[in-house]
mmCIF file of C-alpha atoms in Angstrom:
data_model
loop_
_atom_site.group_PDB
_atom_site.id
_atom_site.type_symbol
_atom_site.label_atom_id
_atom_site.label_comp_id
_atom_site.label_asym_id
_atom_site.label_seq_id
_atom_site.Cartn_x
_atom_site.Cartn_y
_atom_site.Cartn_z
ATOM 1 C CA PRO A 1 -7.599 -37.313 -9.828
ATOM 2 C CA ARG A 2 -6.056 -33.880 -9.256
ATOM 3 C CA ARG A 3 -6.214 -33.131 -5.574
ATOM 4 C CA ILE A 4 -6.590 -29.512 -4.560
ATOM 5 C CA GLY A 5 -3.773 -29.965 -2.065
ATOM 6 C CA ALA A 6 -1.399 -30.429 -5.007
ATOM 7 C CA LEU A 7 -2.088 -27.018 -6.542
ATOM 8 C CA ALA A 8 1.576 -26.060 -6.293
ATOM 9 C CA GLN A 9 2.361 -28.752 -8.872
ATOM 10 C CA SER A 10 -0.628 -28.204 -11.157
ATOM 11 C CA ILE A 11 -0.693 -24.509 -10.606
ATOM 12 C CA ASP A 12 -2.788 -23.250 -13.529
ATOM 13 C CA LEU A 13 -5.391 -25.796 -14.545
ATOM 14 C CA ALA A 14 -7.035 -26.828 -11.287
ATOM 15 C CA PRO A 15 -7.368 -23.275 -9.941
ATOM 16 C CA THR A 16 -8.731 -21.997 -13.264
ATOM 17 C CA ILE A 17 -11.387 -24.708 -13.335
ATOM 18 C CA LEU A 18 -12.336 -23.813 -9.766
ATOM 19 C CA ALA A 19 -12.141 -20.070 -10.521
ATOM 20 C CA GLN A 20 -14.669 -20.478 -13.341
ATOM 21 C CA ALA A 21 -16.995 -22.244 -10.921
ATOM 22 C CA ALA A 22 -16.535 -19.403 -8.401
ATOM 23 C CA GLY A 23 -17.442 -16.763 -10.992
ATOM 24 C CA VAL A 24 -13.942 -15.304 -11.395
ATOM 25 C CA PRO A 25 -13.369 -13.849 -14.915
ATOM 26 C CA THR A 26 -11.080 -15.970 -17.117
ATOM 27 C CA LEU A 27 -9.578 -15.570 -20.592
ATOM 28 C CA ALA A 28 -10.720 -17.792 -23.452
ATOM 29 C CA TRP A 29 -8.752 -21.041 -23.163
ATOM 30 C CA SER A 30 -8.864 -24.725 -23.949
ATOM 31 C CA GLY A 31 -10.918 -25.311 -20.799
ATOM 32 C CA SER A 32 -13.474 -22.513 -21.261
ATOM 33 C CA GLY A 33 -16.772 -23.715 -19.864
ATOM 34 C CA VAL A 34 -15.123 -26.542 -17.917
ATOM 35 C CA ALA A 35 -15.974 -25.900 -14.282
ATOM 36 C CA VAL A 36 -16.488 -27.850 -11.094
ATOM 37 C CA SER A 37 -16.980 -26.469 -7.607
ATOM 38 C CA PHE A 38 -14.807 -27.549 -4.710
ATOM 39 C CA GLU A 39 -17.908 -28.640 -2.822
ATOM 40 C CA ALA A 40 -19.166 -30.758 -5.710
ATOM 41 C CA CYS A 41 -15.885 -32.583 -6.272
ATOM 42 C CA LYS A 42 -15.009 -32.763 -2.546
ATOM 43 C CA GLY A 43 -11.489 -31.550 -3.181
ATOM 44 C CA VAL A 44 -10.716 -33.893 -6.074
ATOM 45 C CA ILE A 45 -11.102 -32.747 -9.688
ATOM 46 C CA PRO A 46 -12.221 -35.798 -11.718
ATOM 47 C CA ASP A 47 -9.871 -36.956 -14.443
ATOM 48 C CA ASP A 48 -12.475 -36.500 -17.174
ATOM 49 C CA VAL A 49 -13.000 -32.853 -16.159
ATOM 50 C CA TYR A 50 -9.269 -32.261 -16.063
ATOM 51 C CA ARG A 51 -8.712 -33.876 -19.450
ATOM 52 C CA ARG A 52 -11.432 -31.761 -21.104
ATOM 53 C CA ALA A 53 -9.475 -28.635 -20.179
ATOM 54 C CA CYS A 54 -6.182 -29.862 -21.711
ATOM 55 C CA VAL A 55 -4.766 -30.388 -25.182
ATOM 56 C CA HIS A 56 -3.320 -33.866 -25.711
ATOM 57 C CA SER A 57 -1.765 -33.836 -29.155
ATOM 58 C CA VAL A 58 -0.476 -31.480 -31.823
ATOM 59 C CA GLU A 59 -3.725 -31.593 -33.781
ATOM 60 C CA ASP A 60 -5.727 -31.172 -30.582
ATOM 61 C CA ALA A 61 -3.668 -28.053 -29.834
ATOM 62 C CA VAL A 62 -4.175 -26.712 -33.375
ATOM 63 C CA GLU A 63 -7.949 -27.169 -33.109
ATOM 64 C CA SER A 64 -8.089 -25.523 -29.690
ATOM 65 C CA CYS A 65 -5.931 -22.553 -30.718
ATOM 66 C CA GLY A 66 -8.040 -22.009 -33.818
ATOM 67 C CA ARG A 67 -11.193 -21.983 -31.709
ATOM 68 C CA ILE A 68 -9.687 -19.528 -29.190
ATOM 69 C CA GLY A 69 -8.232 -17.258 -31.886
ATOM 70 C CA TYR A 70 -4.567 -16.339 -32.358
ATOM 71 C CA PRO A 71 -2.321 -15.176 -30.777
ATOM 72 C CA VAL A 72 -2.369 -17.891 -28.107
ATOM 73 C CA MET A 73 -0.096 -19.011 -25.279
ATOM 74 C CA LEU A 74 0.622 -22.741 -25.055
ATOM 75 C CA LYS A 75 1.731 -23.746 -21.585
ATOM 76 C CA ALA A 76 2.722 -26.846 -19.627
ATOM 77 C CA SER A 77 0.769 -26.713 -16.385
ATOM 78 C CA TRP A 78 3.708 -27.924 -14.298
ATOM 79 C CA GLY A 79 6.119 -25.445 -15.881
ATOM 80 C CA GLY A 80 7.531 -22.355 -14.238
ATOM 81 C CA GLY A 81 10.207 -19.739 -14.692
ATOM 82 C CA GLY A 82 9.630 -19.655 -18.439
ATOM 83 C CA LYS A 83 9.814 -23.409 -18.992
ATOM 84 C CA GLY A 84 7.162 -25.006 -21.147
ATOM 85 C CA ILE A 85 5.514 -21.819 -22.393
ATOM 86 C CA ARG A 86 5.368 -20.498 -25.978
ATOM 87 C CA LYS A 87 3.479 -17.787 -27.839
ATOM 88 C CA VAL A 88 2.013 -18.970 -31.143
ATOM 89 C CA HIS A 89 0.457 -17.022 -34.030
ATOM 90 C CA SER A 90 -0.493 -19.805 -36.444
ATOM 91 C CA ASP A 91 -1.181 -23.518 -36.856
ATOM 92 C CA ASP A 92 2.340 -23.990 -38.194
ATOM 93 C CA GLU A 93 3.868 -22.427 -35.070
ATOM 94 C CA VAL A 94 1.783 -24.738 -32.873
ATOM 95 C CA ARG A 95 3.138 -27.752 -34.751
ATOM 96 C CA ALA A 96 6.684 -26.407 -34.436
ATOM 97 C CA VAL A 97 6.689 -25.834 -30.660
ATOM 98 C CA PHE A 98 4.337 -28.461 -29.210
ATOM 99 C CA LYS A 99 7.014 -31.155 -28.910
ATOM 100 C CA GLN A 100 9.411 -28.611 -27.374
ATOM 101 C CA ILE A 101 6.908 -27.821 -24.633
ATOM 102 C CA GLN A 102 6.401 -31.516 -23.924
ATOM 103 C CA GLY A 103 10.177 -32.041 -23.734
ATOM 104 C CA GLU A 104 10.803 -29.129 -21.356
ATOM 105 C CA VAL A 105 8.258 -30.351 -18.782
ATOM 106 C CA PRO A 106 7.883 -34.121 -19.366
ATOM 107 C CA GLY A 107 4.526 -35.584 -18.416
ATOM 108 C CA SER A 108 2.880 -32.226 -17.724
ATOM 109 C CA PRO A 109 -0.649 -31.488 -18.902
ATOM 110 C CA ILE A 110 -0.665 -28.765 -21.564
ATOM 111 C CA PHE A 111 -3.306 -26.122 -22.140
ATOM 112 C CA ALA A 112 -3.906 -23.195 -24.501
ATOM 113 C CA MET A 113 -4.957 -19.696 -23.454
ATOM 114 C CA LYS A 114 -5.709 -16.512 -25.365
ATOM 115 C CA LEU A 115 -2.847 -13.996 -25.322
ATOM 116 C CA ALA A 116 -3.836 -10.763 -23.590
ATOM 117 C CA PRO A 117 -1.972 -7.931 -25.359
ATOM 118 C CA ALA A 118 -1.275 -4.571 -23.697
ATOM 119 C CA SER A 119 -1.918 -6.030 -20.272
ATOM 120 C CA ARG A 120 -0.549 -5.629 -16.763
ATOM 121 C CA HIS A 121 0.289 -8.423 -14.316
ATOM 122 C CA LEU A 122 -1.595 -7.530 -11.128
ATOM 123 C CA GLU A 123 -1.968 -9.727 -8.071
ATOM 124 C CA VAL A 124 -3.756 -9.882 -4.739
ATOM 125 C CA GLN A 125 -2.127 -11.059 -1.516
ATOM 126 C CA LEU A 126 -4.390 -13.188 0.677
ATOM 127 C CA LEU A 127 -4.323 -14.537 4.206
ATOM 128 C CA ALA A 128 -6.916 -17.130 5.198
ATOM 129 C CA ASP A 129 -7.446 -18.808 8.558
ATOM 130 C CA ASN A 130 -8.916 -22.133 9.667
ATOM 131 C CA HIS A 131 -12.252 -20.533 10.566
ATOM 132 C CA GLY A 132 -13.437 -19.491 7.117
ATOM 133 C CA ASN A 133 -12.055 -15.936 7.202
ATOM 134 C CA VAL A 134 -10.146 -14.539 4.209
ATOM 135 C CA ALA A 135 -8.406 -11.155 4.210
ATOM 136 C CA SER A 136 -6.952 -9.480 1.121
ATOM 137 C CA LEU A 137 -3.858 -7.336 1.693
ATOM 138 C CA PHE A 138 -4.345 -5.113 -1.347
ATOM 139 C CA THR A 139 -2.511 -5.494 -4.649
ATOM 140 C CA ARG A 140 0.885 -5.626 -6.356
ATOM 141 C CA ASP A 141 1.932 -4.799 -9.913
ATOM 142 C CA CYS A 142 4.550 -7.228 -11.253
ATOM 143 C CA SER A 143 4.326 -6.332 -14.939
ATOM 144 C CA VAL A 144 8.008 -5.595 -15.592
ATOM 145 C CA GLN A 145 9.451 -9.021 -16.384
ATOM 146 C CA ARG A 146 12.278 -10.616 -18.324
ATOM 147 C CA ARG A 147 12.113 -14.205 -19.582
ATOM 148 C CA HIS A 148 8.853 -14.658 -17.629
ATOM 149 C CA GLN A 149 10.576 -13.714 -14.360
ATOM 150 C CA LYS A 150 9.404 -10.723 -12.331
ATOM 151 C CA ILE A 151 12.025 -7.967 -12.180
ATOM 152 C CA ILE A 152 10.192 -4.965 -10.691
ATOM 153 C CA GLU A 153 7.390 -5.364 -8.156
ATOM 154 C CA GLU A 154 5.395 -2.510 -6.689
ATOM 155 C CA GLY A 155 2.410 -1.997 -4.497
ATOM 156 C CA PRO A 156 -0.284 -1.027 -4.269
ATOM 157 C CA ALA A 157 -1.154 -1.310 -7.965
ATOM 158 C CA VAL A 158 -2.131 1.929 -9.692
ATOM 159 C CA ALA A 159 -2.721 0.716 -13.269
ATOM 160 C CA ALA A 160 -6.424 0.053 -12.668
ATOM 161 C CA SER A 161 -9.157 2.047 -10.959
ATOM 162 C CA GLN A 162 -9.762 1.601 -7.246
ATOM 163 C CA GLU A 163 -13.150 0.078 -8.069
ATOM 164 C CA THR A 164 -11.520 -2.538 -10.302
ATOM 165 C CA LEU A 165 -8.788 -3.316 -7.769
ATOM 166 C CA ARG A 166 -11.347 -3.807 -5.001
ATOM 167 C CA ASP A 167 -13.306 -6.147 -7.286
ATOM 168 C CA MET A 168 -10.115 -8.131 -7.955
ATOM 169 C CA GLU A 169 -9.691 -8.507 -4.203
ATOM 170 C CA ARG A 170 -13.318 -9.563 -3.775
ATOM 171 C CA CYS A 171 -12.978 -12.284 -6.432
ATOM 172 C CA ALA A 172 -9.688 -13.474 -4.907
ATOM 173 C CA ARG A 173 -11.316 -13.828 -1.493
ATOM 174 C CA ALA A 174 -14.294 -15.636 -3.033
ATOM 175 C CA LEU A 175 -11.996 -18.137 -4.737
ATOM 176 C CA ALA A 176 -10.051 -18.836 -1.537
ATOM 177 C CA SER A 177 -13.293 -19.209 0.424
ATOM 178 C CA SER A 178 -14.771 -21.585 -2.165
ATOM 179 C CA VAL A 179 -11.909 -24.072 -1.664
ATOM 180 C CA GLY A 180 -11.586 -23.667 2.113
ATOM 181 C CA TYR A 181 -8.058 -22.291 1.753
ATOM 182 C CA SER A 182 -5.875 -21.673 4.814
ATOM 183 C CA GLY A 183 -2.568 -19.793 4.939
ATOM 184 C CA ALA A 184 -0.892 -17.259 2.650
ATOM 185 C CA ALA A 185 -1.743 -17.211 -1.060
ATOM 186 C CA THR A 186 -1.571 -14.942 -4.077
ATOM 187 C CA VAL A 187 -4.205 -14.688 -6.784
ATOM 188 C CA GLU A 188 -2.695 -13.345 -10.007
ATOM 189 C CA TYR A 189 -4.568 -11.563 -12.792
ATOM 190 C CA LEU A 190 -3.983 -10.119 -16.239
ATOM 191 C CA TYR A 191 -5.460 -6.629 -16.479
ATOM 192 C CA CYS A 192 -6.134 -5.501 -20.056
ATOM 193 C CA ILE A 193 -5.455 -1.779 -20.329
ATOM 194 C CA GLU A 194 -7.503 -1.307 -23.509
ATOM 195 C CA THR A 195 -10.710 -2.833 -22.144
ATOM 196 C CA GLY A 196 -10.327 -2.231 -18.416
ATOM 197 C CA LYS A 197 -11.185 -5.899 -17.784
ATOM 198 C CA TYR A 198 -9.203 -8.388 -15.727
ATOM 199 C CA TYR A 199 -8.823 -12.157 -15.985
ATOM 200 C CA PHE A 200 -7.699 -14.891 -13.632
ATOM 201 C CA LEU A 201 -4.144 -16.064 -14.322
ATOM 202 C CA GLU A 202 -3.192 -18.398 -11.479
ATOM 203 C CA LEU A 203 -3.312 -19.104 -7.770
ATOM 204 C CA ASN A 204 -0.031 -19.476 -5.900
ATOM 205 C CA PRO A 205 -0.774 -21.411 -2.681
ATOM 206 C CA ARG A 206 2.312 -20.225 -0.822
ATOM 207 C CA LEU A 207 4.301 -17.226 0.323
ATOM 208 C CA GLN A 208 5.818 -15.475 -2.706
ATOM 209 C CA VAL A 209 9.198 -13.778 -3.084
ATOM 210 C CA GLU A 210 7.531 -10.378 -3.438
ATOM 211 C CA HIS A 211 5.758 -10.511 -0.065
ATOM 212 C CA PRO A 212 7.963 -7.706 1.393
ATOM 213 C CA VAL A 213 6.205 -5.272 -0.987
ATOM 214 C CA THR A 214 2.891 -6.051 0.699
ATOM 215 C CA GLU A 215 4.484 -5.926 4.130
ATOM 216 C CA GLY A 216 5.852 -2.495 3.296
ATOM 217 C CA ILE A 217 2.459 -1.032 2.396
ATOM 218 C CA THR A 218 0.442 -2.735 5.148
ATOM 219 C CA GLY A 219 2.817 -3.273 8.081
ATOM 220 C CA VAL A 220 1.630 -6.906 8.191
ATOM 221 C CA ASN A 221 4.289 -9.529 8.954
ATOM 222 C CA ILE A 222 3.010 -12.281 6.664
ATOM 223 C CA PRO A 223 5.267 -15.150 7.876
ATOM 224 C CA ALA A 224 4.283 -14.352 11.476
ATOM 225 C CA CYS A 225 0.630 -14.442 10.442
ATOM 226 C CA GLN A 226 1.190 -17.835 8.808
ATOM 227 C CA LEU A 227 2.499 -19.225 12.086
ATOM 228 C CA LEU A 228 -0.445 -17.792 14.032
ATOM 229 C CA ILE A 229 -2.905 -19.202 11.473
ATOM 230 C CA GLY A 230 -1.202 -22.590 11.838
ATOM 231 C CA MET A 231 -1.764 -22.332 15.595
ATOM 232 C CA GLY A 232 -5.494 -21.858 14.979
ATOM 233 C CA VAL A 233 -5.695 -18.126 15.746
ATOM 234 C CA PRO A 234 -8.552 -16.360 13.873
ATOM 235 C CA LEU A 235 -7.500 -13.488 11.623
ATOM 236 C CA GLN A 236 -9.539 -11.032 13.723
ATOM 237 C CA ARG A 237 -7.308 -11.762 16.728
ATOM 238 C CA ILE A 238 -3.993 -11.221 14.931
ATOM 239 C CA PRO A 239 -2.723 -7.713 15.804
ATOM 240 C CA PHE A 240 -1.339 -7.074 12.299
ATOM 241 C CA ILE A 241 -4.703 -7.863 10.712
ATOM 242 C CA ARG A 242 -6.688 -5.909 13.292
ATOM 243 C CA SER A 243 -4.595 -2.825 12.510
ATOM 244 C CA ILE A 244 -5.454 -2.731 8.808
ATOM 245 C CA TYR A 245 -9.150 -2.945 9.699
ATOM 246 C CA GLY A 246 -8.870 -0.036 12.145
ATOM 247 C CA ALA A 247 -9.393 -2.206 15.223
ATOM 248 C CA ASP A 248 -7.415 -2.036 18.458
ATOM 249 C CA PRO A 249 -4.368 -4.287 17.885
ATOM 250 C CA LYS A 250 -4.585 -5.437 21.507
ATOM 251 C CA GLY A 251 -8.267 -6.319 21.282
ATOM 252 C CA SER A 252 -9.763 -9.772 20.756
ATOM 253 C CA ASP A 253 -13.301 -9.086 19.584
ATOM 254 C CA LEU A 254 -14.392 -10.846 16.404
ATOM 255 C CA PHE A 255 -15.717 -8.825 13.479
ATOM 256 C CA ASP A 256 -16.902 -9.587 9.956
ATOM 257 C CA ILE A 257 -13.833 -9.226 7.746
ATOM 258 C CA GLU A 258 -15.843 -9.216 4.516
ATOM 259 C CA SER A 259 -17.998 -6.232 5.486
ATOM 260 C CA THR A 260 -15.487 -4.213 7.561
ATOM 261 C CA PRO A 261 -13.646 -1.491 5.604
ATOM 262 C CA GLN A 262 -9.850 -1.528 5.592
ATOM 263 C CA ARG A 263 -7.424 1.296 6.254
ATOM 264 C CA LEU A 264 -5.996 2.083 2.815
ATOM 265 C CA PRO A 265 -2.186 2.131 2.370
ATOM 266 C CA ASP A 266 -0.472 5.503 2.698
ATOM 267 C CA THR A 267 2.848 4.175 1.363
ATOM 268 C CA HIS A 268 4.085 3.000 -2.031
ATOM 269 C CA VAL A 269 6.807 0.345 -2.281
ATOM 270 C CA ILE A 270 8.967 -0.655 -5.247
ATOM 271 C CA ALA A 271 11.240 -3.727 -5.124
ATOM 272 C CA VAL A 272 13.800 -4.662 -7.771
ATOM 273 C CA ARG A 273 15.294 -8.127 -8.200
ATOM 274 C CA ILE A 274 18.940 -8.550 -9.125
ATOM 275 C CA THR A 275 19.267 -11.680 -11.234
ATOM 276 C CA SER A 276 22.501 -13.549 -12.008
ATOM 277 C CA GLU A 277 21.116 -14.604 -15.356
ATOM 278 C CA ASN A 278 24.207 -15.845 -17.184
ATOM 279 C CA ALA A 279 26.297 -17.946 -14.820
ATOM 280 C CA GLY A 280 28.656 -18.904 -17.659
ATOM 281 C CA ASP A 281 29.636 -15.310 -18.368
ATOM 282 C CA GLY A 282 30.510 -13.753 -15.048
ATOM 283 C CA PHE A 283 26.895 -13.830 -13.824
ATOM 284 C CA LYS A 284 25.836 -11.083 -16.215
#
């Protein structure tokens, strides 16, 4: 069984299955229609549900990709940083790369997902406490990447309308609430420029490298909030969080986070990563 507490290892499949149950939009993939709520499975996704979302052989992958419609991304669920992921345009390409994916991330489940062309990589920063409260700290745009690694990160996102961005945040909060999440997390989406629609990509149940972008636009010290959440402090009593909801930072009154409007960012932040990509050639 795939325990929800192990999402960092199985970072794509389990959250996508739960996202579909929570009503979050998803791209066509090998697990389309496979859904189970956190409440129904009590935190453990049954093996049969998990297996229905995966591809288990070359021919299984070919059938799934044909049903989804090329181009398709084949990905090892446990992969990261560009490992175990390939874009395929035909049955022959699937047969050529399937074994490579298995070899790069041995033992990992593999799934297929429709490629979203002309899309942006947008994400929502979340903070959730132990009392059922979830706050979204606006959005980031991490579309500029090289070898599947983020190079330029900026916030708040401007590629989509404010209405769409707020809906992304709403869905991200709903997903975190549906699994009883606590701590810092990021819900990542693909936003298709041509259609104006967005789709769930993955849930990162941790603090991400690009968190200073969010801190720059909100003034929220996310690691400090994590410590306070771990101590059992409700979000409404954390001064950083109170500030973005227009409440007195020194106050302690509880308010409904979901229905209280936030103070929108008046700052834009851009962060650039310097990567020592080629260690064998002077760290070019």
